[in-house]
Amino acid sequence: MQLNSSHRTMLDRRAGTNGEHQAANYIASMLGALGLEAKNNQSTTNGMQQFNFTDDYDQKQTSYNVIYTIKGAKSEKKVVISTYYDNFYYGYLSHEDQVIEDGEDYSEGINASAASVATLLTLAQVLPQNHFNFDIELVFFGASYYGN
């Protein structure tokens, strides 16, 4: 399989890349379209909590946590359900995003994070149809491989 630019954008969600930022925006737009409440405070705007980290090349990068809430009857309690949406590319791209090796299995993270993101997006559709005595906060973490 040869990688083209559309494959690379879709597959490469390493922390701090355009692919990761596109994924965060996609998740936020899906949750917003469902009518969930975006977290907004001094560090979070429209459900997007921006933060900085230092990558493996000692470069300052930016990532986002995406945070939305399903409101329950009583909002003083909450349950948090979370996942990560970035992935680790296992060396198939160089630092300059050039393909340096071709192979069948580009990254285990492609399946792992995609499956958990799909699960949380499905929960975001189903859970509001029920009534809870607590809020449910859905959190999608960026830069998970950097411990953020």
PDB file of N, CA, C and O in Angstrom, residues 64-125:
ATOM      1  N   TYR A  64      -4.917  19.718  22.179  1.00  0.00           N
ATOM      2  CA  TYR A  64      -6.218  20.072  22.745  1.00  0.00           C
ATOM      3  C   TYR A  64      -6.847  18.859  23.408  1.00  0.00           C
ATOM      4  O   TYR A  64      -6.775  17.758  22.884  1.00  0.00           O
ATOM      5  N   ASN A  65      -7.482  19.100  24.547  1.00  0.00           N
ATOM      6  CA  ASN A  65      -8.432  18.158  25.113  1.00  0.00           C
ATOM      7  C   ASN A  65      -9.804  18.661  24.701  1.00  0.00           C
ATOM      8  O   ASN A  65     -10.055  19.869  24.702  1.00  0.00           O
ATOM      9  N   VAL A  66     -10.682  17.762  24.319  1.00  0.00           N
ATOM     10  CA  VAL A  66     -12.037  18.134  23.917  1.00  0.00           C
ATOM     11  C   VAL A  66     -12.976  17.687  25.033  1.00  0.00           C
ATOM     12  O   VAL A  66     -12.982  16.509  25.404  1.00  0.00           O
ATOM     13  N   ILE A  67     -13.756  18.629  25.597  1.00  0.00           N
ATOM     14  CA  ILE A  67     -14.558  18.344  26.789  1.00  0.00           C
ATOM     15  C   ILE A  67     -15.993  18.821  26.574  1.00  0.00           C
ATOM     16  O   ILE A  67     -16.237  20.020  26.379  1.00  0.00           O
ATOM     17  N   TYR A  68     -16.929  17.901  26.623  1.00  0.00           N
ATOM     18  CA  TYR A  68     -18.360  18.201  26.490  1.00  0.00           C
ATOM     19  C   TYR A  68     -19.117  17.473  27.595  1.00  0.00           C
ATOM     20  O   TYR A  68     -18.654  16.453  28.099  1.00  0.00           O
ATOM     21  N   THR A  69     -20.298  17.994  27.927  1.00  0.00           N
ATOM     22  CA  THR A  69     -21.077  17.445  29.037  1.00  0.00           C
ATOM     23  C   THR A  69     -22.491  17.084  28.604  1.00  0.00           C
ATOM     24  O   THR A  69     -23.144  17.845  27.891  1.00  0.00           O
ATOM     25  N   ILE A  70     -22.944  15.931  29.071  1.00  0.00           N
ATOM     26  CA  ILE A  70     -24.348  15.540  28.981  1.00  0.00           C
ATOM     27  C   ILE A  70     -24.948  15.901  30.336  1.00  0.00           C
ATOM     28  O   ILE A  70     -24.547  15.341  31.364  1.00  0.00           O
ATOM     29  N   LYS A  71     -25.852  16.865  30.360  1.00  0.00           N
ATOM     30  CA  LYS A  71     -26.398  17.364  31.625  1.00  0.00           C
ATOM     31  C   LYS A  71     -27.386  16.371  32.219  1.00  0.00           C
ATOM     32  O   LYS A  71     -28.239  15.828  31.532  1.00  0.00           O
ATOM     33  N   GLY A  72     -27.229  16.146  33.525  1.00  0.00           N
ATOM     34  CA  GLY A  72     -28.148  15.311  34.270  1.00  0.00           C
ATOM     35  C   GLY A  72     -29.101  16.161  35.086  1.00  0.00           C
ATOM     36  O   GLY A  72     -29.056  17.394  35.043  1.00  0.00           O
ATOM     37  N   ALA A  73     -29.964  15.514  35.848  1.00  0.00           N
ATOM     38  CA  ALA A  73     -30.948  16.229  36.664  1.00  0.00           C
ATOM     39  C   ALA A  73     -30.288  17.029  37.781  1.00  0.00           C
ATOM     40  O   ALA A  73     -30.741  18.114  38.124  1.00  0.00           O
ATOM     41  N   LYS A  74     -29.243  16.514  38.355  1.00  0.00           N
ATOM     42  CA  LYS A  74     -28.514  17.201  39.422  1.00  0.00           C
ATOM     43  C   LYS A  74     -27.073  17.373  38.963  1.00  0.00           C
ATOM     44  O   LYS A  74     -26.372  16.402  38.735  1.00  0.00           O
ATOM     45  N   SER A  75     -26.623  18.604  38.844  1.00  0.00           N
ATOM     46  CA  SER A  75     -25.303  18.832  38.265  1.00  0.00           C
ATOM     47  C   SER A  75     -24.174  18.929  39.286  1.00  0.00           C
ATOM     48  O   SER A  75     -23.052  19.222  38.930  1.00  0.00           O
ATOM     49  N   GLU A  76     -24.436  18.673  40.577  1.00  0.00           N
ATOM     50  CA  GLU A  76     -23.337  18.722  41.542  1.00  0.00           C
ATOM     51  C   GLU A  76     -22.485  17.450  41.511  1.00  0.00           C
ATOM     52  O   GLU A  76     -21.419  17.400  42.092  1.00  0.00           O
ATOM     53  N   LYS A  77     -22.958  16.411  40.849  1.00  0.00           N
ATOM     54  CA  LYS A  77     -22.182  15.183  40.699  1.00  0.00           C
ATOM     55  C   LYS A  77     -21.935  14.953  39.215  1.00  0.00           C
ATOM     56  O   LYS A  77     -22.723  15.347  38.372  1.00  0.00           O
ATOM     57  N   LYS A  78     -20.804  14.289  38.919  1.00  0.00           N
ATOM     58  CA  LYS A  78     -20.551  13.957  37.524  1.00  0.00           C
ATOM     59  C   LYS A  78     -19.743  12.678  37.408  1.00  0.00           C
ATOM     60  O   LYS A  78     -18.996  12.300  38.311  1.00  0.00           O
ATOM     61  N   VAL A  79     -19.905  12.032  36.277  1.00  0.00           N
ATOM     62  CA  VAL A  79     -19.139  10.863  35.893  1.00  0.00           C
ATOM     63  C   VAL A  79     -18.332  11.284  34.671  1.00  0.00           C
ATOM     64  O   VAL A  79     -18.857  11.943  33.771  1.00  0.00           O
ATOM     65  N   VAL A  80     -17.066  10.935  34.660  1.00  0.00           N
ATOM     66  CA  VAL A  80     -16.206  11.280  33.532  1.00  0.00           C
ATOM     67  C   VAL A  80     -15.902  10.008  32.741  1.00  0.00           C
ATOM     68  O   VAL A  80     -15.482   8.994  33.316  1.00  0.00           O
ATOM     69  N   ILE A  81     -16.133  10.078  31.432  1.00  0.00           N
ATOM     70  CA  ILE A  81     -15.780   8.984  30.519  1.00  0.00           C
ATOM     71  C   ILE A  81     -14.776   9.577  29.538  1.00  0.00           C
ATOM     72  O   ILE A  81     -15.041  10.611  28.924  1.00  0.00           O
ATOM     73  N   SER A  82     -13.634   8.923  29.390  1.00  0.00           N
ATOM     74  CA  SER A  82     -12.582   9.537  28.576  1.00  0.00           C
ATOM     75  C   SER A  82     -11.897   8.547  27.654  1.00  0.00           C
ATOM     76  O   SER A  82     -11.981   7.330  27.835  1.00  0.00           O
ATOM     77  N   THR A  83     -11.219   9.106  26.681  1.00  0.00           N
ATOM     78  CA  THR A  83     -10.367   8.366  25.764  1.00  0.00           C
ATOM     79  C   THR A  83      -9.318   9.323  25.226  1.00  0.00           C
ATOM     80  O   THR A  83      -9.312  10.508  25.555  1.00  0.00           O
ATOM     81  N   TYR A  84      -8.442   8.825  24.392  1.00  0.00           N
ATOM     82  CA  TYR A  84      -7.477   9.680  23.703  1.00  0.00           C
ATOM     83  C   TYR A  84      -7.763   9.600  22.213  1.00  0.00           C
ATOM     84  O   TYR A  84      -8.338   8.623  21.736  1.00  0.00           O
ATOM     85  N   TYR A  85      -7.400  10.620  21.471  1.00  0.00           N
ATOM     86  CA  TYR A  85      -7.662  10.597  20.038  1.00  0.00           C
ATOM     87  C   TYR A  85      -6.397  10.712  19.190  1.00  0.00           C
ATOM     88  O   TYR A  85      -6.442  10.528  17.977  1.00  0.00           O
ATOM     89  N   ASP A  86      -5.267  11.013  19.818  1.00  0.00           N
ATOM     90  CA  ASP A  86      -4.030  11.068  19.039  1.00  0.00           C
ATOM     91  C   ASP A  86      -3.514   9.645  18.828  1.00  0.00           C
ATOM     92  O   ASP A  86      -4.047   8.697  19.389  1.00  0.00           O
ATOM     93  N   ASN A  87      -2.507   9.498  17.984  1.00  0.00           N
ATOM     94  CA  ASN A  87      -1.902   8.187  17.804  1.00  0.00           C
ATOM     95  C   ASN A  87      -0.395   8.332  17.707  1.00  0.00           C
ATOM     96  O   ASN A  87       0.138   9.425  17.561  1.00  0.00           O
ATOM     97  N   PHE A  88       0.281   7.225  17.800  1.00  0.00           N
ATOM     98  CA  PHE A  88       1.731   7.187  17.679  1.00  0.00           C
ATOM     99  C   PHE A  88       2.046   6.434  16.397  1.00  0.00           C
ATOM    100  O   PHE A  88       1.494   5.360  16.170  1.00  0.00           O
ATOM    101  N   TYR A  89       2.904   6.977  15.586  1.00  0.00           N
ATOM    102  CA  TYR A  89       3.088   6.463  14.226  1.00  0.00           C
ATOM    103  C   TYR A  89       4.122   5.354  14.074  1.00  0.00           C
ATOM    104  O   TYR A  89       4.305   4.825  13.008  1.00  0.00           O
ATOM    105  N   TYR A  90       4.810   4.978  15.117  1.00  0.00           N
ATOM    106  CA  TYR A  90       5.774   3.866  15.105  1.00  0.00           C
ATOM    107  C   TYR A  90       6.859   3.995  14.041  1.00  0.00           C
ATOM    108  O   TYR A  90       7.273   3.014  13.445  1.00  0.00           O
ATOM    109  N   GLY A  91       7.303   5.220  13.764  1.00  0.00           N
ATOM    110  CA  GLY A  91       8.487   5.408  12.942  1.00  0.00           C
ATOM    111  C   GLY A  91       8.304   5.337  11.455  1.00  0.00           C
ATOM    112  O   GLY A  91       9.289   5.279  10.727  1.00  0.00           O
ATOM    113  N   TYR A  92       7.088   5.317  10.950  1.00  0.00           N
ATOM    114  CA  TYR A  92       6.908   5.248   9.519  1.00  0.00           C
ATOM    115  C   TYR A  92       7.040   6.608   8.846  1.00  0.00           C
ATOM    116  O   TYR A  92       7.149   6.701   7.646  1.00  0.00           O
ATOM    117  N   LEU A  93       7.009   7.688   9.625  1.00  0.00           N
ATOM    118  CA  LEU A  93       7.238   9.021   9.091  1.00  0.00           C
ATOM    119  C   LEU A  93       8.465   9.600   9.765  1.00  0.00           C
ATOM    120  O   LEU A  93       8.709   9.372  10.939  1.00  0.00           O
ATOM    121  N   SER A  94       9.230  10.359   9.008  1.00  0.00           N
ATOM    122  CA  SER A  94      10.354  11.051   9.606  1.00  0.00           C
ATOM    123  C   SER A  94       9.848  12.308  10.297  1.00  0.00           C
ATOM    124  O   SER A  94       8.665  12.649  10.208  1.00  0.00           O
ATOM    125  N   HIS A  95      10.739  13.035  10.955  1.00  0.00           N
ATOM    126  CA  HIS A  95      10.365  14.273  11.641  1.00  0.00           C
ATOM    127  C   HIS A  95       9.766  15.285  10.665  1.00  0.00           C
ATOM    128  O   HIS A  95       8.917  16.074  11.018  1.00  0.00           O
ATOM    129  N   GLU A  96      10.185  15.237   9.400  1.00  0.00           N
ATOM    130  CA  GLU A  96       9.675  16.171   8.391  1.00  0.00           C
ATOM    131  C   GLU A  96       8.416  15.635   7.708  1.00  0.00           C
ATOM    132  O   GLU A  96       8.005  16.124   6.669  1.00  0.00           O
ATOM    133  N   ASP A  97       7.779  14.600   8.262  1.00  0.00           N
ATOM    134  CA  ASP A  97       6.570  13.985   7.733  1.00  0.00           C
ATOM    135  C   ASP A  97       6.767  13.348   6.359  1.00  0.00           C
ATOM    136  O   ASP A  97       5.832  13.254   5.570  1.00  0.00           O
ATOM    137  N   GLN A  98       7.967  12.894   6.080  1.00  0.00           N
ATOM    138  CA  GLN A  98       8.224  12.185   4.835  1.00  0.00           C
ATOM    139  C   GLN A  98       8.137  10.691   5.111  1.00  0.00           C
ATOM    140  O   GLN A  98       8.636  10.210   6.128  1.00  0.00           O
ATOM    141  N   VAL A  99       7.504   9.940   4.185  1.00  0.00           N
ATOM    142  CA  VAL A  99       7.420   8.496   4.355  1.00  0.00           C
ATOM    143  C   VAL A  99       8.827   7.932   4.213  1.00  0.00           C
ATOM    144  O   VAL A  99       9.504   8.168   3.214  1.00  0.00           O
ATOM    145  N   ILE A 100       9.303   7.225   5.233  1.00  0.00           N
ATOM    146  CA  ILE A 100      10.638   6.645   5.175  1.00  0.00           C
ATOM    147  C   ILE A 100      10.584   5.122   5.104  1.00  0.00           C
ATOM    148  O   ILE A 100      11.592   4.479   4.918  1.00  0.00           O
ATOM    149  N   GLU A 101       9.392   4.575   5.235  1.00  0.00           N
ATOM    150  CA  GLU A 101       9.243   3.131   5.195  1.00  0.00           C
ATOM    151  C   GLU A 101       7.790   2.846   4.848  1.00  0.00           C
ATOM    152  O   GLU A 101       6.888   3.557   5.258  1.00  0.00           O
ATOM    153  N   ASP A 102       7.562   1.802   4.086  1.00  0.00           N
ATOM    154  CA  ASP A 102       6.201   1.418   3.749  1.00  0.00           C
ATOM    155  C   ASP A 102       5.928   0.075   4.400  1.00  0.00           C
ATOM    156  O   ASP A 102       6.823  -0.732   4.591  1.00  0.00           O
ATOM    157  N   GLY A 103       4.702  -0.170   4.758  1.00  0.00           N
ATOM    158  CA  GLY A 103       4.359  -1.426   5.395  1.00  0.00           C
ATOM    159  C   GLY A 103       2.858  -1.555   5.527  1.00  0.00           C
ATOM    160  O   GLY A 103       2.118  -0.610   5.276  1.00  0.00           O
ATOM    161  N   GLU A 104       2.402  -2.699   5.884  1.00  0.00           N
ATOM    162  CA  GLU A 104       0.973  -2.943   6.008  1.00  0.00           C
ATOM    163  C   GLU A 104       0.383  -2.327   7.274  1.00  0.00           C
ATOM    164  O   GLU A 104      -0.676  -1.764   7.255  1.00  0.00           O
ATOM    165  N   ASP A 105       1.057  -2.473   8.405  1.00  0.00           N
ATOM    166  CA  ASP A 105       0.529  -2.004   9.678  1.00  0.00           C
ATOM    167  C   ASP A 105       1.178  -0.674  10.031  1.00  0.00           C
ATOM    168  O   ASP A 105       2.261  -0.621  10.567  1.00  0.00           O
ATOM    169  N   TYR A 106       0.511   0.429   9.704  1.00  0.00           N
ATOM    170  CA  TYR A 106       1.111   1.740   9.892  1.00  0.00           C
ATOM    171  C   TYR A 106       1.140   2.159  11.351  1.00  0.00           C
ATOM    172  O   TYR A 106       2.024   2.870  11.762  1.00  0.00           O
ATOM    173  N   SER A 107       0.177   1.762  12.127  1.00  0.00           N
ATOM    174  CA  SER A 107       0.188   2.122  13.538  1.00  0.00           C
ATOM    175  C   SER A 107      -0.935   1.410  14.249  1.00  0.00           C
ATOM    176  O   SER A 107      -2.077   1.459  13.817  1.00  0.00           O
ATOM    177  N   GLU A 108      -0.593   0.774  15.352  1.00  0.00           N
ATOM    178  CA  GLU A 108      -1.644   0.173  16.168  1.00  0.00           C
ATOM    179  C   GLU A 108      -2.560   1.249  16.725  1.00  0.00           C
ATOM    180  O   GLU A 108      -3.731   1.002  16.980  1.00  0.00           O
ATOM    181  N   GLY A 109      -2.046   2.442  16.913  1.00  0.00           N
ATOM    182  CA  GLY A 109      -2.834   3.540  17.461  1.00  0.00           C
ATOM    183  C   GLY A 109      -3.959   3.990  16.554  1.00  0.00           C
ATOM    184  O   GLY A 109      -4.939   4.560  17.017  1.00  0.00           O
ATOM    185  N   ILE A 110      -3.819   3.738  15.259  1.00  0.00           N
ATOM    186  CA  ILE A 110      -4.879   4.122  14.335  1.00  0.00           C
ATOM    187  C   ILE A 110      -6.161   3.403  14.721  1.00  0.00           C
ATOM    188  O   ILE A 110      -7.218   4.001  14.825  1.00  0.00           O
ATOM    189  N   ASN A 111      -6.064   2.109  14.943  1.00  0.00           N
ATOM    190  CA  ASN A 111      -7.243   1.346  15.327  1.00  0.00           C
ATOM    191  C   ASN A 111      -7.642   1.598  16.768  1.00  0.00           C
ATOM    192  O   ASN A 111      -8.816   1.731  17.078  1.00  0.00           O
ATOM    193  N   ALA A 112      -6.664   1.657  17.669  1.00  0.00           N
ATOM    194  CA  ALA A 112      -6.975   1.780  19.088  1.00  0.00           C
ATOM    195  C   ALA A 112      -7.691   3.082  19.395  1.00  0.00           C
ATOM    196  O   ALA A 112      -8.758   3.085  20.000  1.00  0.00           O
ATOM    197  N   SER A 113      -7.135   4.196  18.981  1.00  0.00           N
ATOM    198  CA  SER A 113      -7.789   5.459  19.307  1.00  0.00           C
ATOM    199  C   SER A 113      -9.048   5.669  18.484  1.00  0.00           C
ATOM    200  O   SER A 113     -10.019   6.244  18.974  1.00  0.00           O
ATOM    201  N   ALA A 114      -9.069   5.213  17.250  1.00  0.00           N
ATOM    202  CA  ALA A 114     -10.270   5.371  16.431  1.00  0.00           C
ATOM    203  C   ALA A 114     -11.440   4.581  17.027  1.00  0.00           C
ATOM    204  O   ALA A 114     -12.579   5.066  17.049  1.00  0.00           O
ATOM    205  N   ALA A 115     -11.178   3.391  17.517  1.00  0.00           N
ATOM    206  CA  ALA A 115     -12.240   2.569  18.104  1.00  0.00           C
ATOM    207  C   ALA A 115     -12.799   3.210  19.368  1.00  0.00           C
ATOM    208  O   ALA A 115     -14.027   3.263  19.560  1.00  0.00           O
ATOM    209  N   SER A 116     -11.930   3.732  20.224  1.00  0.00           N
ATOM    210  CA  SER A 116     -12.419   4.336  21.460  1.00  0.00           C
ATOM    211  C   SER A 116     -13.121   5.668  21.195  1.00  0.00           C
ATOM    212  O   SER A 116     -14.104   5.993  21.866  1.00  0.00           O
ATOM    213  N   VAL A 117     -12.652   6.427  20.215  1.00  0.00           N
ATOM    214  CA  VAL A 117     -13.332   7.678  19.850  1.00  0.00           C
ATOM    215  C   VAL A 117     -14.718   7.362  19.293  1.00  0.00           C
ATOM    216  O   VAL A 117     -15.711   8.003  19.663  1.00  0.00           O
ATOM    217  N   ALA A 118     -14.814   6.357  18.432  1.00  0.00           N
ATOM    218  CA  ALA A 118     -16.116   5.968  17.882  1.00  0.00           C
ATOM    219  C   ALA A 118     -17.064   5.518  18.995  1.00  0.00           C
ATOM    220  O   ALA A 118     -18.258   5.838  18.975  1.00  0.00           O
ATOM    221  N   THR A 119     -16.530   4.807  19.981  1.00  0.00           N
ATOM    222  CA  THR A 119     -17.353   4.362  21.109  1.00  0.00           C
ATOM    223  C   THR A 119     -17.893   5.553  21.898  1.00  0.00           C
ATOM    224  O   THR A 119     -19.087   5.613  22.208  1.00  0.00           O
ATOM    225  N   LEU A 120     -17.033   6.519  22.202  1.00  0.00           N
ATOM    226  CA  LEU A 120     -17.494   7.697  22.959  1.00  0.00           C
ATOM    227  C   LEU A 120     -18.471   8.544  22.146  1.00  0.00           C
ATOM    228  O   LEU A 120     -19.444   9.071  22.703  1.00  0.00           O
ATOM    229  N   LEU A 121     -18.248   8.661  20.840  1.00  0.00           N
ATOM    230  CA  LEU A 121     -19.195   9.413  20.011  1.00  0.00           C
ATOM    231  C   LEU A 121     -20.556   8.713  19.961  1.00  0.00           C
ATOM    232  O   LEU A 121     -21.596   9.363  19.960  1.00  0.00           O
ATOM    233  N   THR A 122     -20.536   7.388  19.965  1.00  0.00           N
ATOM    234  CA  THR A 122     -21.794   6.635  20.014  1.00  0.00           C
ATOM    235  C   THR A 122     -22.485   6.844  21.358  1.00  0.00           C
ATOM    236  O   THR A 122     -23.702   7.058  21.414  1.00  0.00           O
ATOM    237  N   LEU A 123     -21.723   6.805  22.447  1.00  0.00           N
ATOM    238  CA  LEU A 123     -22.301   7.083  23.768  1.00  0.00           C
ATOM    239  C   LEU A 123     -22.888   8.495  23.812  1.00  0.00           C
ATOM    240  O   LEU A 123     -23.932   8.719  24.436  1.00  0.00           O
ATOM    241  N   ALA A 124     -22.241   9.438  23.143  1.00  0.00           N
ATOM    242  CA  ALA A 124     -22.737  10.819  23.108  1.00  0.00           C
ATOM    243  C   ALA A 124     -24.089  10.908  22.417  1.00  0.00           C
ATOM    244  O   ALA A 124     -24.904  11.778  22.737  1.00  0.00           O
ATOM    245  N   GLN A 125     -24.361   9.995  21.504  1.00  0.00           N
ATOM    246  CA  GLN A 125     -25.667   9.948  20.842  1.00  0.00           C
ATOM    247  C   GLN A 125     -26.717   9.248  21.693  1.00  0.00           C
ATOM    248  O   GLN A 125     -27.868   9.660  21.728  1.00  0.00           O
TER     249      GLN A 125
END
